[in-house]
Every structure is written in C-alpha cells, then in structure tokens.
Amino acid sequence: MDELPINRIILGDCREVMRSLPKKCIDLLLTDPPYNISNDAEIVRNGGKFGVAKSISMNFGEWDRNVIMPNDWVPRAIETLTENGVFISFYDKRHISHLCDLLEENGCFIRHIGTWHKLNPAPQARKVKWQIAGEMFVIATKNKGTGHHYNYKEGQHHDVITTPICQGNERYDHPTQKPEALINPLIKWWSFEGDVVFDPFCGTGTIPAVAKKLGRRFIGVENDERYFSIAKARVDVIQAMRLTSFLKEAPLDEANLVQARLR
Ligand SMILES: C[S@@+](CC[C@H](N)C(=O)[O-])C[C@H]1O[C@@H](n2cnc3c(N)ncnc32)[C@H](O)[C@@H]1O
C-alpha cells in the first residue's frame, strides 16, 4: 500500500488490510474485536416463582464464533504501531488475561486493565440475580517508559468508564455496538489531535466516528457489508456536518442523516 487509507472505512478482512499497511504507521489502535462468546443458548424464562422475564439470545452472529482469535491479528497489529503508539482493545473478561499475555509476549507494556460499567445492563432472570454490568478493556504501549501518546492536560481519569449501553437515535442495527460516550475518553486521553486511529473491527463505525469528531484521522475495517455501509454513512455524515457547520447552516440531526443514506 503506497499511501495510507486515511479517513476511510475499508470493506474487507482486517488481516489482509493490516498486512498491506506499513510498519509503524498507527498512533492509536483502538478496537472492539469479536469476543468469541456466542452460542446457541436462548434463555427463555416463562413463569415460575418470580414471574415472566424476557428471553435473551447469546448469538451475536457467525463472526463471533471463533472465526478470528487474538493470535490471528494482535502480533501484526502491534507491528503497525509507532514506537510511541498505544494499543487499546475491549475483550471478554474471562479471556482478557490471554490477550494481555499475548501483548507482553509481543513486547508491549500493560498500562491499565479498565472496565466499562454499563448503567443499564440486560436484566437477569426474573430480576433477582446479579446483572453483568462490566466489560473490560486493556491499554498497552510499545514504550515501557514515557513518550507514548497520552494527554496529561486532560488530567486524571478513573480506569472505569460509566455510561449507558448504546440506545435511542445513536443505536444502529448491530448487536454489540459501543456507545460514543465510552469511546470518547479513550481517544481523548490516549491520542493527540491529528493522530491516526485504527479500528480493524469497526462494526458500525463508532470508533472512526468519535475519532473524526475529536479531530483525529482514522482508518476503519469491517468485513460485513451491512455494518460497513452503516460505518461509511456515519463518517460521511460527520464529514458533511463539519462542512455545514463551517458554512453556518442550520444544525443537522446526525442519526436521521445516517438513516437517510442507508435507505
Ligand atoms: C464487536 S463488533 C464491533 C462493534 C463496533 N465497536 C461498533 O460500535 O459498532 C466486531 C466486528 O468485527 C467484524 N469482523 C469480524 N471479523 C472480521 C475481520 N476478519 N475483518 C474485519 N472485520 C471483522 C464483525 O463483523 C463485527 O461487526
């Protein structure tokens, strides 16, 4: 690849895209890969001592069934990072230690293992059990000392980010879409304006969308055509809205504009 595909969402397999990227070209790799936790269980609860509860599916899609594991992409992803680059990935909490081991085996230094605290997690059986309200992410750098991209001027931040799950207008048709409010502090603290933010599993494009809003450059990859179309529409609308606000026209509704492009 001669030129970096800056500010583009690419339809394809991220392993191929990563192979085509030069080494040391990415400032922040921030991603939300398949956790590989899908199964056929459908928890249907009807009646019983505590009454009726909704059924909950644990099938997010074929893409979440061990099709791609961390070993398939993490080593090459680290090679694409600059020496002061930062690697952040969400992962299933039962297996995030495997991801951390892999990062260390490939020369990275673990800075934080953080938690997304969901304010409105899925209800549990008959609303009497503990709810699963936490998801985890790891923040690692190639650099073991100082010099990696980090915005000291933003001040301190907990390694817990508390937000509702993605809902309302912001929600597109994806079972594991992350909310923008969760992604915002990760980009704001762990990259600088103008940095290249790479998301190899971009789904509906939440990470590229927030990167764009925060004045970073982005590269996103998604191999499902439907999710790719949503991601592309999102970043195109943000780009168009920036131009419109520059021209001082009436404020626009981002979600409606995205839906209009998908029709
Ligand atoms: C957990 S979801 C990401 C959701 C995203 N954070 C959002 O807010 O919409 C992971 C995505 O990776 C995609 N995917 C799985 N394997 C892939 C591959 N080899 N290359 C590119 N995308 C892949 C899936 O289609 C899925 O949309």
Coordinates of C-alpha atoms and ligand atoms in Angstrom, one line a residue:
M1 CA 0.0 0.0 0.0
D2 CA 1.7 3.2 -1.1
E3 CA -0.5 5.7 0.7
L4 CA -2.3 5.2 4.0
P5 CA -6.1 4.9 3.5
I6 CA -6.6 7.9 5.8
N7 CA -10.2 8.7 6.8
R8 CA -11.5 5.7 5.0
I9 CA -13.7 2.7 6.0
I10 CA -12.5 -0.3 4.2
L11 CA -14.7 -3.3 3.4
G12 CA -12.5 -6.4 3.9
D13 CA -10.7 -8.7 6.2
C14 CA -8.6 -6.8 8.6
R15 CA -5.8 -9.4 8.5
E16 CA -5.3 -8.6 4.8
V17 CA -5.6 -4.8 5.4
M18 CA -3.0 -5.0 8.3
R19 CA -0.6 -6.9 6.1
S20 CA -0.9 -4.2 3.5
L21 CA -0.2 -1.4 6.0
P22 CA 3.4 -0.3 6.5
K23 CA 5.0 -0.9 9.9
K24 CA 4.9 1.9 12.5
C25 CA 2.1 4.0 10.8
I26 CA -0.6 3.9 13.5
D27 CA -0.7 6.1 16.6
L28 CA -3.6 4.5 18.4
L29 CA -5.0 1.1 17.7
L30 CA -8.4 1.1 19.4
T31 CA -10.8 -1.8 18.7
D32 CA -13.6 -4.0 19.9
P33 CA -13.0 -7.4 18.3
P34 CA -15.2 -10.5 18.3
Y35 CA -15.1 -11.8 21.9
N36 CA -16.0 -15.3 20.6
I37 CA -18.6 -15.9 23.2
S38 CA -21.6 -16.6 21.0
N39 CA -23.5 -19.8 21.5
D40 CA -27.0 -21.2 20.7
A41 CA -28.3 -20.7 24.2
E42 CA -31.6 -18.8 24.3
I43 CA -32.6 -18.1 27.9
V44 CA -36.4 -18.2 27.9
R45 CA -38.0 -17.7 31.2
N46 CA -41.7 -18.1 31.5
G47 CA -43.4 -18.2 34.8
G48 CA -42.0 -19.8 38.0
K49 CA -41.7 -18.3 41.4
F50 CA -40.5 -14.9 40.2
G51 CA -42.8 -14.5 37.2
V52 CA -42.0 -13.9 33.5
A53 CA -38.8 -12.5 32.2
K54 CA -37.7 -11.7 28.6
S55 CA -35.7 -14.2 26.6
I56 CA -32.1 -13.3 26.0
S57 CA -30.1 -14.5 23.0
M58 CA -26.4 -15.2 23.3
N59 CA -25.9 -15.4 19.5
F60 CA -24.4 -12.2 18.2
G61 CA -23.5 -13.5 14.8
E62 CA -21.3 -16.0 13.0
W63 CA -18.5 -13.5 13.2
D64 CA -18.4 -14.1 17.0
R65 CA -17.8 -17.9 16.8
N66 CA -14.0 -18.4 16.9
V67 CA -13.6 -17.2 13.3
I68 CA -10.8 -14.9 14.3
M69 CA -8.8 -15.2 17.6
P70 CA -6.3 -12.7 19.1
N71 CA -3.3 -14.7 17.8
D72 CA -4.6 -14.1 14.2
W73 CA -4.3 -10.3 14.4
V74 CA -2.6 -8.9 17.5
P75 CA 1.1 -9.6 16.5
R76 CA 0.7 -7.8 13.2
A77 CA -1.4 -5.0 14.8
I78 CA 1.5 -4.3 17.1
E79 CA 3.9 -4.0 14.2
T80 CA 1.7 -1.3 12.6
L81 CA 2.0 0.9 15.8
T82 CA 4.6 3.7 16.0
E83 CA 7.2 3.4 18.8
N84 CA 5.1 5.8 20.9
G85 CA 1.8 4.2 19.8
V86 CA -1.0 2.9 22.0
F87 CA -3.0 -0.3 21.8
I88 CA -6.4 -0.4 23.4
S89 CA -8.8 -3.4 22.9
F90 CA -12.0 -4.5 24.6
Y91 CA -12.3 -8.2 25.3
D92 CA -14.3 -10.8 27.1
K93 CA -13.4 -10.6 30.8
R94 CA -12.9 -14.4 31.1
H95 CA -10.2 -14.3 28.4
I96 CA -8.7 -10.8 28.7
S97 CA -5.7 -12.2 30.5
H98 CA -4.9 -14.2 27.4
L99 CA -4.9 -11.0 25.4
C100 CA -2.6 -9.4 27.9
D101 CA -0.2 -12.3 27.8
L102 CA -0.1 -12.1 24.0
L103 CA 0.6 -8.3 24.2
E104 CA 3.5 -8.9 26.6
E105 CA 4.9 -11.7 24.5
N106 CA 5.0 -9.2 21.6
G107 CA 6.9 -6.6 23.6
C108 CA 4.1 -4.4 24.9
F109 CA 3.7 -3.0 28.3
I110 CA 0.3 -3.2 30.0
R111 CA -0.7 0.2 31.4
H112 CA -4.3 -0.5 32.5
I113 CA -7.0 -3.1 32.6
G114 CA -10.1 -1.0 32.6
T115 CA -13.8 -1.6 33.0
W116 CA -16.8 -0.2 31.2
H117 CA -19.5 0.0 33.8
K118 CA -22.9 -0.2 32.0
L119 CA -25.6 1.8 33.7
N120 CA -28.4 -0.2 32.1
P121 CA -27.2 -3.8 31.6
A122 CA -29.5 -6.6 30.4
P123 CA -31.9 -7.7 33.1
Q124 CA -31.2 -11.1 34.7
A125 CA -33.5 -14.0 35.4
R126 CA -36.7 -12.7 36.9
K127 CA -34.8 -9.6 38.0
V128 CA -33.4 -11.2 41.2
K129 CA -29.9 -12.2 40.0
W130 CA -26.7 -10.2 39.7
Q131 CA -26.5 -8.4 36.4
I132 CA -23.5 -8.5 34.2
A133 CA -22.7 -4.8 34.1
G134 CA -19.0 -4.8 33.3
E135 CA -16.9 -5.2 30.2
M136 CA -13.2 -4.9 30.1
F137 CA -10.5 -3.3 28.0
V138 CA -6.7 -3.3 28.1
I139 CA -4.5 -0.3 27.4
A140 CA -0.9 -1.2 26.4
T141 CA 2.0 0.7 24.8
K142 CA 5.1 -0.4 23.0
N143 CA 7.1 2.1 25.1
K144 CA 7.9 0.9 28.6
G145 CA 8.7 4.4 29.9
T146 CA 7.4 7.8 28.9
G147 CA 6.9 9.3 25.4
H148 CA 3.8 7.3 24.4
H149 CA 0.8 9.4 23.3
Y150 CA -1.1 10.5 26.4
N151 CA -2.8 13.8 27.1
Y152 CA -1.6 14.9 30.5
K153 CA -3.5 18.2 30.1
E154 CA -6.8 16.3 30.3
G155 CA -6.0 15.4 34.0
Q156 CA -6.7 12.3 35.9
H157 CA -9.4 9.7 34.9
H158 CA -10.6 6.6 36.6
D159 CA -9.9 3.3 34.8
V160 CA -13.6 2.8 34.9
I161 CA -15.9 4.4 32.3
T162 CA -19.6 4.6 33.3
T163 CA -22.2 5.1 30.5
P164 CA -25.4 3.5 29.4
I165 CA -25.3 0.9 26.7
C166 CA -25.9 2.3 23.2
Q167 CA -29.6 3.4 22.8
G168 CA -32.0 5.8 21.2
N169 CA -31.0 7.6 18.0
E170 CA -27.4 6.5 18.4
R171 CA -28.3 2.8 18.0
Y172 CA -27.9 1.2 14.6
D173 CA -28.6 -2.3 13.6
H174 CA -25.6 -4.1 15.4
P175 CA -25.9 -6.4 18.4
T176 CA -22.7 -5.2 20.1
Q177 CA -22.5 -1.5 19.1
K178 CA -20.5 0.5 21.6
P179 CA -21.7 4.0 22.7
E180 CA -19.8 7.0 21.7
A181 CA -19.5 8.2 25.3
L182 CA -17.4 5.1 26.1
I183 CA -15.0 5.6 23.2
N184 CA -14.6 9.4 23.7
P185 CA -12.3 9.4 26.8
L186 CA -10.2 6.6 25.3
I187 CA -9.4 8.7 22.3
K188 CA -9.2 12.0 24.1
W189 CA -6.7 10.8 26.7
W190 CA -4.7 8.3 24.6
S191 CA -4.0 10.1 21.4
F192 CA -3.3 13.6 20.1
E193 CA -5.2 15.7 17.5
G194 CA -4.2 14.7 14.0
D195 CA -3.1 11.2 15.2
V196 CA -4.1 8.1 13.1
V197 CA -6.6 6.0 15.0
F198 CA -7.0 2.5 13.5
D199 CA -10.0 0.2 14.2
P200 CA -9.7 -3.2 12.4
F201 CA -13.1 -4.4 13.6
C202 CA -15.1 -1.3 13.2
G203 CA -18.7 -2.6 13.1
T204 CA -21.0 0.4 12.7
G205 CA -18.0 2.7 12.8
T206 CA -18.3 4.1 16.4
I207 CA -14.5 4.4 16.8
P208 CA -13.9 6.1 13.5
A209 CA -16.9 8.4 14.1
V210 CA -15.6 9.6 17.5
A211 CA -12.0 9.9 16.2
K212 CA -13.3 12.2 13.4
K213 CA -15.3 14.3 15.9
L214 CA -12.2 14.7 18.1
G215 CA -10.0 15.9 15.2
R216 CA -8.1 12.6 14.8
R217 CA -7.6 10.8 11.5
F218 CA -9.0 7.3 11.2
I219 CA -8.8 4.0 9.3
G220 CA -11.6 1.5 9.9
V221 CA -12.1 -2.0 8.6
E222 CA -15.2 -4.1 8.6
N223 CA -15.9 -7.4 6.7
D224 CA -19.7 -7.4 6.9
E225 CA -21.3 -5.4 4.1
R226 CA -24.2 -4.2 6.1
Y227 CA -22.1 -2.9 9.0
F228 CA -19.6 -1.4 6.6
S229 CA -22.5 0.6 5.0
I230 CA -23.5 1.9 8.3
A231 CA -20.0 2.9 9.3
K232 CA -19.4 4.6 6.0
A233 CA -22.6 6.5 6.2
R234 CA -21.8 7.6 9.8
V235 CA -18.4 9.0 8.9
D236 CA -19.6 10.6 5.7
V237 CA -22.4 12.4 7.6
I238 CA -19.9 13.7 10.2
Q239 CA -17.7 15.0 7.5
A240 CA -20.7 16.7 5.7
M241 CA -21.9 18.1 9.0
R242 CA -18.5 19.6 9.7
L243 CA -18.6 21.3 6.4
T244 CA -22.1 22.5 7.0
S245 CA -21.3 23.9 10.4
F246 CA -18.3 25.6 8.8
L247 CA -20.8 27.2 6.4
K248 CA -23.0 28.1 9.4
E249 CA -26.2 26.5 8.0
A250 CA -28.9 25.2 10.3
P251 CA -27.9 22.4 12.7
L252 CA -28.5 18.9 11.4
D253 CA -29.6 15.7 13.0
E254 CA -26.8 13.2 12.6
A255 CA -28.8 10.0 13.2
N256 CA -31.5 11.0 10.7
L257 CA -28.9 11.8 8.1
V258 CA -27.3 8.4 8.5
Q259 CA -30.6 6.6 8.2
A260 CA -31.4 8.6 5.1
R261 CA -28.2 7.5 3.5
L262 CA -28.9 3.8 4.3
R263 CA -32.4 3.9 2.7
Ligands
LIG1 C1 -17.7 -6.4 18.4 S1 -18.1 -5.9 16.8 C2 -17.6 -4.2 16.7 C3 -18.7 -3.2 17.1 C4 -18.3 -1.8 17.0 N1 -17.4 -1.4 18.1 C5 -19.5 -0.8 17.0 O1 -19.6 0.1 17.8 O2 -20.3 -1.0 16.1 C6 -16.8 -6.7 15.9 C7 -17.0 -6.5 14.4 O3 -15.9 -7.2 13.7 C8 -16.3 -7.6 12.4 N2 -15.3 -8.6 12.0 C9 -15.2 -9.9 12.4 N3 -14.1 -10.5 11.8 C10 -13.5 -9.5 11.0 C11 -12.4 -9.5 10.1 N4 -11.6 -10.6 9.9 N5 -12.1 -8.3 9.5 C12 -12.9 -7.2 9.6 N6 -14.0 -7.2 10.4 C13 -14.3 -8.3 11.1 C14 -17.7 -8.2 12.7 O4 -18.5 -8.2 11.5 C15 -18.2 -7.2 13.8 O5 -19.0 -6.2 13.2

